[in-house]
mmCIF file of C-alpha atoms in Angstrom:
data_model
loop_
_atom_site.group_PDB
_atom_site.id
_atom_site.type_symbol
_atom_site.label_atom_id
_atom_site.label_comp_id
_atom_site.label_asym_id
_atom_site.label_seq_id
_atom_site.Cartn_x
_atom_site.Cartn_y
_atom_site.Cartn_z
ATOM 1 C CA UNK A 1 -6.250 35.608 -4.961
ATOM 2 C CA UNK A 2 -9.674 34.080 -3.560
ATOM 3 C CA UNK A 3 -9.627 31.423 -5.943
ATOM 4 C CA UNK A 4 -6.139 30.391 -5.411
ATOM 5 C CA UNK A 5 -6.805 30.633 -1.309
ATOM 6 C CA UNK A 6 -10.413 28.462 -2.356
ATOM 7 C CA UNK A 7 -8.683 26.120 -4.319
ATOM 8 C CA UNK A 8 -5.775 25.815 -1.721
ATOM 9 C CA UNK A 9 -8.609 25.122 0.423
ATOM 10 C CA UNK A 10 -10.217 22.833 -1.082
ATOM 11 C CA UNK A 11 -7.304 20.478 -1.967
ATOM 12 C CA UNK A 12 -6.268 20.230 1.664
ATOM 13 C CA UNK A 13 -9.924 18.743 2.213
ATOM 14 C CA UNK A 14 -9.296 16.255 -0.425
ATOM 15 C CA UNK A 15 -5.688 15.377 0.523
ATOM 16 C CA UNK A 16 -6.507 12.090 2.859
ATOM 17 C CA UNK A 17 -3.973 12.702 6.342
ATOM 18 C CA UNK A 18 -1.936 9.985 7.292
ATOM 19 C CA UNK A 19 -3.168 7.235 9.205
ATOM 20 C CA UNK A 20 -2.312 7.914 12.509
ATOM 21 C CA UNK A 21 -1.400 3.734 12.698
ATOM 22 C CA UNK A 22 1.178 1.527 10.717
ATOM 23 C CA UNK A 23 0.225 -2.313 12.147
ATOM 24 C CA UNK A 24 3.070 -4.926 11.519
ATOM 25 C CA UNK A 25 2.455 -8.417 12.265
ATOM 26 C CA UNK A 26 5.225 -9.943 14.362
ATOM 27 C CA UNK A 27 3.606 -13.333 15.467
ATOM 28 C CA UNK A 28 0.713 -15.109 16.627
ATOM 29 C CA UNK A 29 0.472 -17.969 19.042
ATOM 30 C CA UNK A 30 -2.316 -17.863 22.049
ATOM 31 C CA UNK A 31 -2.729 -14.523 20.414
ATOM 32 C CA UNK A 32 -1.817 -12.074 17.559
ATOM 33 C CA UNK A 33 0.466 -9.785 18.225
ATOM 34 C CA UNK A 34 0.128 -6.511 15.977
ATOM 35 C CA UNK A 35 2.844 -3.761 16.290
ATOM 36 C CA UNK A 36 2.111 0.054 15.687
ATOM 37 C CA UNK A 37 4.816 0.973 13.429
ATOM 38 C CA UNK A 38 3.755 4.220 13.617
ATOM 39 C CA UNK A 39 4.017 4.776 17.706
ATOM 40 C CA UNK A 40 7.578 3.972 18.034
ATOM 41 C CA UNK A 41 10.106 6.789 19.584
ATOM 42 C CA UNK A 42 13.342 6.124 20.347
ATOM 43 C CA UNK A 43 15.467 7.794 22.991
ATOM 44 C CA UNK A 44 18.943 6.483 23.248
ATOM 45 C CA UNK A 45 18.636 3.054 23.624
ATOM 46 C CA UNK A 46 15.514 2.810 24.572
ATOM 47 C CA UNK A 47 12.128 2.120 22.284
ATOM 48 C CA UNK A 48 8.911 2.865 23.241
ATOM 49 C CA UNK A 49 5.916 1.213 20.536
ATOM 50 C CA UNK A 50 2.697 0.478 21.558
ATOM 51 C CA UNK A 51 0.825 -3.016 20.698
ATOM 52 C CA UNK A 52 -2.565 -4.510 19.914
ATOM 53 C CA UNK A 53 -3.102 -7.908 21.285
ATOM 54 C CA UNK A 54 -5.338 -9.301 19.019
ATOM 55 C CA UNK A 55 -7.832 -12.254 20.345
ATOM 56 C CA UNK A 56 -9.996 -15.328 18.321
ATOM 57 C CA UNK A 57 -13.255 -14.053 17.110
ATOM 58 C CA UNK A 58 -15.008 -15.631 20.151
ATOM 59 C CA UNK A 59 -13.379 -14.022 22.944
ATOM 60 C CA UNK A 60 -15.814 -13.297 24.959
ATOM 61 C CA UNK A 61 -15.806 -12.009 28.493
ATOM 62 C CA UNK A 62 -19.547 -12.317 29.884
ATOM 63 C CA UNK A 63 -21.663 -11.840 26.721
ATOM 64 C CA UNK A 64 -19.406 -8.712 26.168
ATOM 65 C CA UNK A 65 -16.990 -9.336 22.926
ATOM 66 C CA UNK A 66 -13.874 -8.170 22.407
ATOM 67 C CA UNK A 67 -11.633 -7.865 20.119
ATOM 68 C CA UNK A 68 -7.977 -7.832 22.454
ATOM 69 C CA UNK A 69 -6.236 -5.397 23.907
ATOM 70 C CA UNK A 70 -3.868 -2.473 23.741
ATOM 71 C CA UNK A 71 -0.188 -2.630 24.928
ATOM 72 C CA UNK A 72 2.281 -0.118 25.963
ATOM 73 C CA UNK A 73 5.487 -1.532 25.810
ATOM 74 C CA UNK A 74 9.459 -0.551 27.199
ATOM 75 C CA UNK A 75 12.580 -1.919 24.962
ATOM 76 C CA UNK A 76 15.867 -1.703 26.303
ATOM 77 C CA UNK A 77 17.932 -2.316 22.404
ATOM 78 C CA UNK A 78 21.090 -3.116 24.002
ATOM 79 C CA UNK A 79 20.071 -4.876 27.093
ATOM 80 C CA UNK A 80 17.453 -6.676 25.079
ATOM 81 C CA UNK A 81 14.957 -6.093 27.815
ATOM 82 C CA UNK A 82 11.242 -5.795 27.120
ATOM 83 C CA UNK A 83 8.756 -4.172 29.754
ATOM 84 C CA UNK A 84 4.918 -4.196 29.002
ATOM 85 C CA UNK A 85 4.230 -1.656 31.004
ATOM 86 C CA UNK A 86 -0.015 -1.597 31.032
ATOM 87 C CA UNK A 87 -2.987 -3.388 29.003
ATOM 88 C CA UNK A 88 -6.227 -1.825 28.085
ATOM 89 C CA UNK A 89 -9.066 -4.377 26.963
ATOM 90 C CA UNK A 90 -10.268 -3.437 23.333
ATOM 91 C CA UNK A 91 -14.111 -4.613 22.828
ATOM 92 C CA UNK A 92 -15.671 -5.643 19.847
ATOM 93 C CA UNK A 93 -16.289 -2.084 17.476
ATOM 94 C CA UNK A 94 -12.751 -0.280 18.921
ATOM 95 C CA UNK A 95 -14.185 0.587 22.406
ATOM 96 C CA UNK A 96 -11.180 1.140 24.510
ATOM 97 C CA UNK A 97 -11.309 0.130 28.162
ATOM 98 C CA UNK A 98 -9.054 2.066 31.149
ATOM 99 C CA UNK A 99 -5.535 1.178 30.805
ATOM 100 C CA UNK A 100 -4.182 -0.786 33.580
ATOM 101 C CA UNK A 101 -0.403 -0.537 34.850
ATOM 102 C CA UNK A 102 1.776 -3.362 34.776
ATOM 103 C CA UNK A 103 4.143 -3.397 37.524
ATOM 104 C CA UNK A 104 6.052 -6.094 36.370
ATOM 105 C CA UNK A 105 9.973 -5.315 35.640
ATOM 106 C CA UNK A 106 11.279 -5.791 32.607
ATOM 107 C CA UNK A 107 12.590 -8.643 31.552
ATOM 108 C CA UNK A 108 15.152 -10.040 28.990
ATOM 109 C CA UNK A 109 13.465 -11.172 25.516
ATOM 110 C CA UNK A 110 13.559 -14.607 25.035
ATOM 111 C CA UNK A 111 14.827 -15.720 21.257
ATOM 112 C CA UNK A 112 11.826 -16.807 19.525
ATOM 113 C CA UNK A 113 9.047 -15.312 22.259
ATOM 114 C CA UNK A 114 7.116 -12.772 21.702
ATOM 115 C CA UNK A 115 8.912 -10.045 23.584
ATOM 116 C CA UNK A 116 11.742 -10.502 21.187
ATOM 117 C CA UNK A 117 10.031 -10.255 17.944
ATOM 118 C CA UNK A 118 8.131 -6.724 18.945
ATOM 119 C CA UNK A 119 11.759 -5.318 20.284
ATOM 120 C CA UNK A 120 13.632 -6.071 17.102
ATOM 121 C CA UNK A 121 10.587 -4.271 15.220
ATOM 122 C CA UNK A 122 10.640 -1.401 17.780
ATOM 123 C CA UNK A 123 14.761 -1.500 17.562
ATOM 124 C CA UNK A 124 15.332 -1.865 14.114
ATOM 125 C CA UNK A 125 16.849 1.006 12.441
ATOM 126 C CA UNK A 126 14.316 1.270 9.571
ATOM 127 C CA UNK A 127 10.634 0.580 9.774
ATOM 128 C CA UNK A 128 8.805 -2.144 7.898
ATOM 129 C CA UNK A 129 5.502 -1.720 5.689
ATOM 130 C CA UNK A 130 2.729 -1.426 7.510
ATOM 131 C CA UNK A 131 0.231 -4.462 6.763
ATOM 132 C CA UNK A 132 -3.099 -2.789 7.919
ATOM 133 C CA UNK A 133 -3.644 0.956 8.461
ATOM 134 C CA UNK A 134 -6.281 1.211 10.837
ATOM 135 C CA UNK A 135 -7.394 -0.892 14.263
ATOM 136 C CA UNK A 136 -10.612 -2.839 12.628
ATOM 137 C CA UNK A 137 -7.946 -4.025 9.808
ATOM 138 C CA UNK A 138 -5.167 -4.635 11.949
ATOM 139 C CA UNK A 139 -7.847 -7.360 13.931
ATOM 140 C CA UNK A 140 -8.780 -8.570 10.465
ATOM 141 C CA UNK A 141 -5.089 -9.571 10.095
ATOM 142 C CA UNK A 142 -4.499 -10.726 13.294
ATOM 143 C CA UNK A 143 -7.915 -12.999 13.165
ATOM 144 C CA UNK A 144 -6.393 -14.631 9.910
ATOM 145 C CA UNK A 145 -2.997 -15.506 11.113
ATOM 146 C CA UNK A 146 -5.004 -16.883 13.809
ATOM 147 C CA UNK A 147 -6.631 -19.635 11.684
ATOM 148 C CA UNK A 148 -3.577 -20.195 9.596
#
C-alpha cells in the first residue's frame, strides 16, 4: 500500500500541470496583439478573454523597459461590440504593474481592426492552438511578427 501511495506520489510530481496560458496571435500593427486562449469564459453572449499587448524591443518608458501590457477585454458575440475594460503595463522580466480601468464604452468592432480579430477568437465556438505557452514566449512571438 505505501509503495503504491509513494509511487502515486511521485508521478503527480512528475506529471507537468497545464500551463495556466494558451497565447494566439491575432495581429500586429503599432503593436502585437496576443490572445489568452486559455482565459476566455463565456456567459450567454458575452466573452470575456484577457490580452497581452505586446511592444518593439525598445519600448522604453524612462530607462525602465517593458515588454507591453495586459488587457482585460468585454465581447458582446452578437452585437459585435468589444470593451477593453483596463490595461496593466508589463515591464521587461513579467513584472506586472496596477491595472488601470478603462471607462470607455464599448464599441462596435471594426472589420479588419483589432477589436474584431480578438472577438472572433474570444467568440468562436472552438479554440485555436495555442502558439506560445507562457508570457516570456508569447513576447518572443509577438516581437517577431513585429519585424516581419
Amino acid at each position: 500500500m505505501w509503495v503504491s501511495l509513494v509511487s502515486s506520489l511521485v508521478l503527480a510530481a512528475q506529471t507537468p500541470s497545464p500551463s495556466p496560458h494558451a497565447f494566439v496571435l491575432t495581429g500586429s500593427g503599432r503593436f502585437a496583439q496576443m490572445a489568452d486562449a486559455a482565459s476566455i469564459t463565456r456567459e450567454g453572449d458575452t466573452a470575456r478573454m484577457r490580452v497581452l499587448q505586446v511592444a518593439d524591443k525598445d519600448f522604453h518608458v524612462g530607462d525602465v523597459a517593458y515588454w507591453g501590457g495586459w488587457s482585460w477585454w468585454a465581447f458582446d458575440c452578437s452585437a459585435r461590440t468589444a470593451d477593453r475594460l483596463d490595461f496593466a503595463s508589463v515591464r521587461e522580466g513579467g513584472a506586472e504593474g496596477p491595472a488601470m480601468a478603462d471607462n470607455q464604452p464599448a464599441y462596435e468592432a471594426a472589420p479588419g481592426g483589432d477589436a474584431a480579430e480578438l472577438l472572433a477568437l474570444a467568440c468562436a465556438p472552438e479554440r485555436p492552438a495555442a502558439q506560445a505557452m507562457t508570457v516570456a514566449g508569447a513576447v518572443t512571438l509577438g516581437r517577431q511578427a513585429l519585424t516581419d
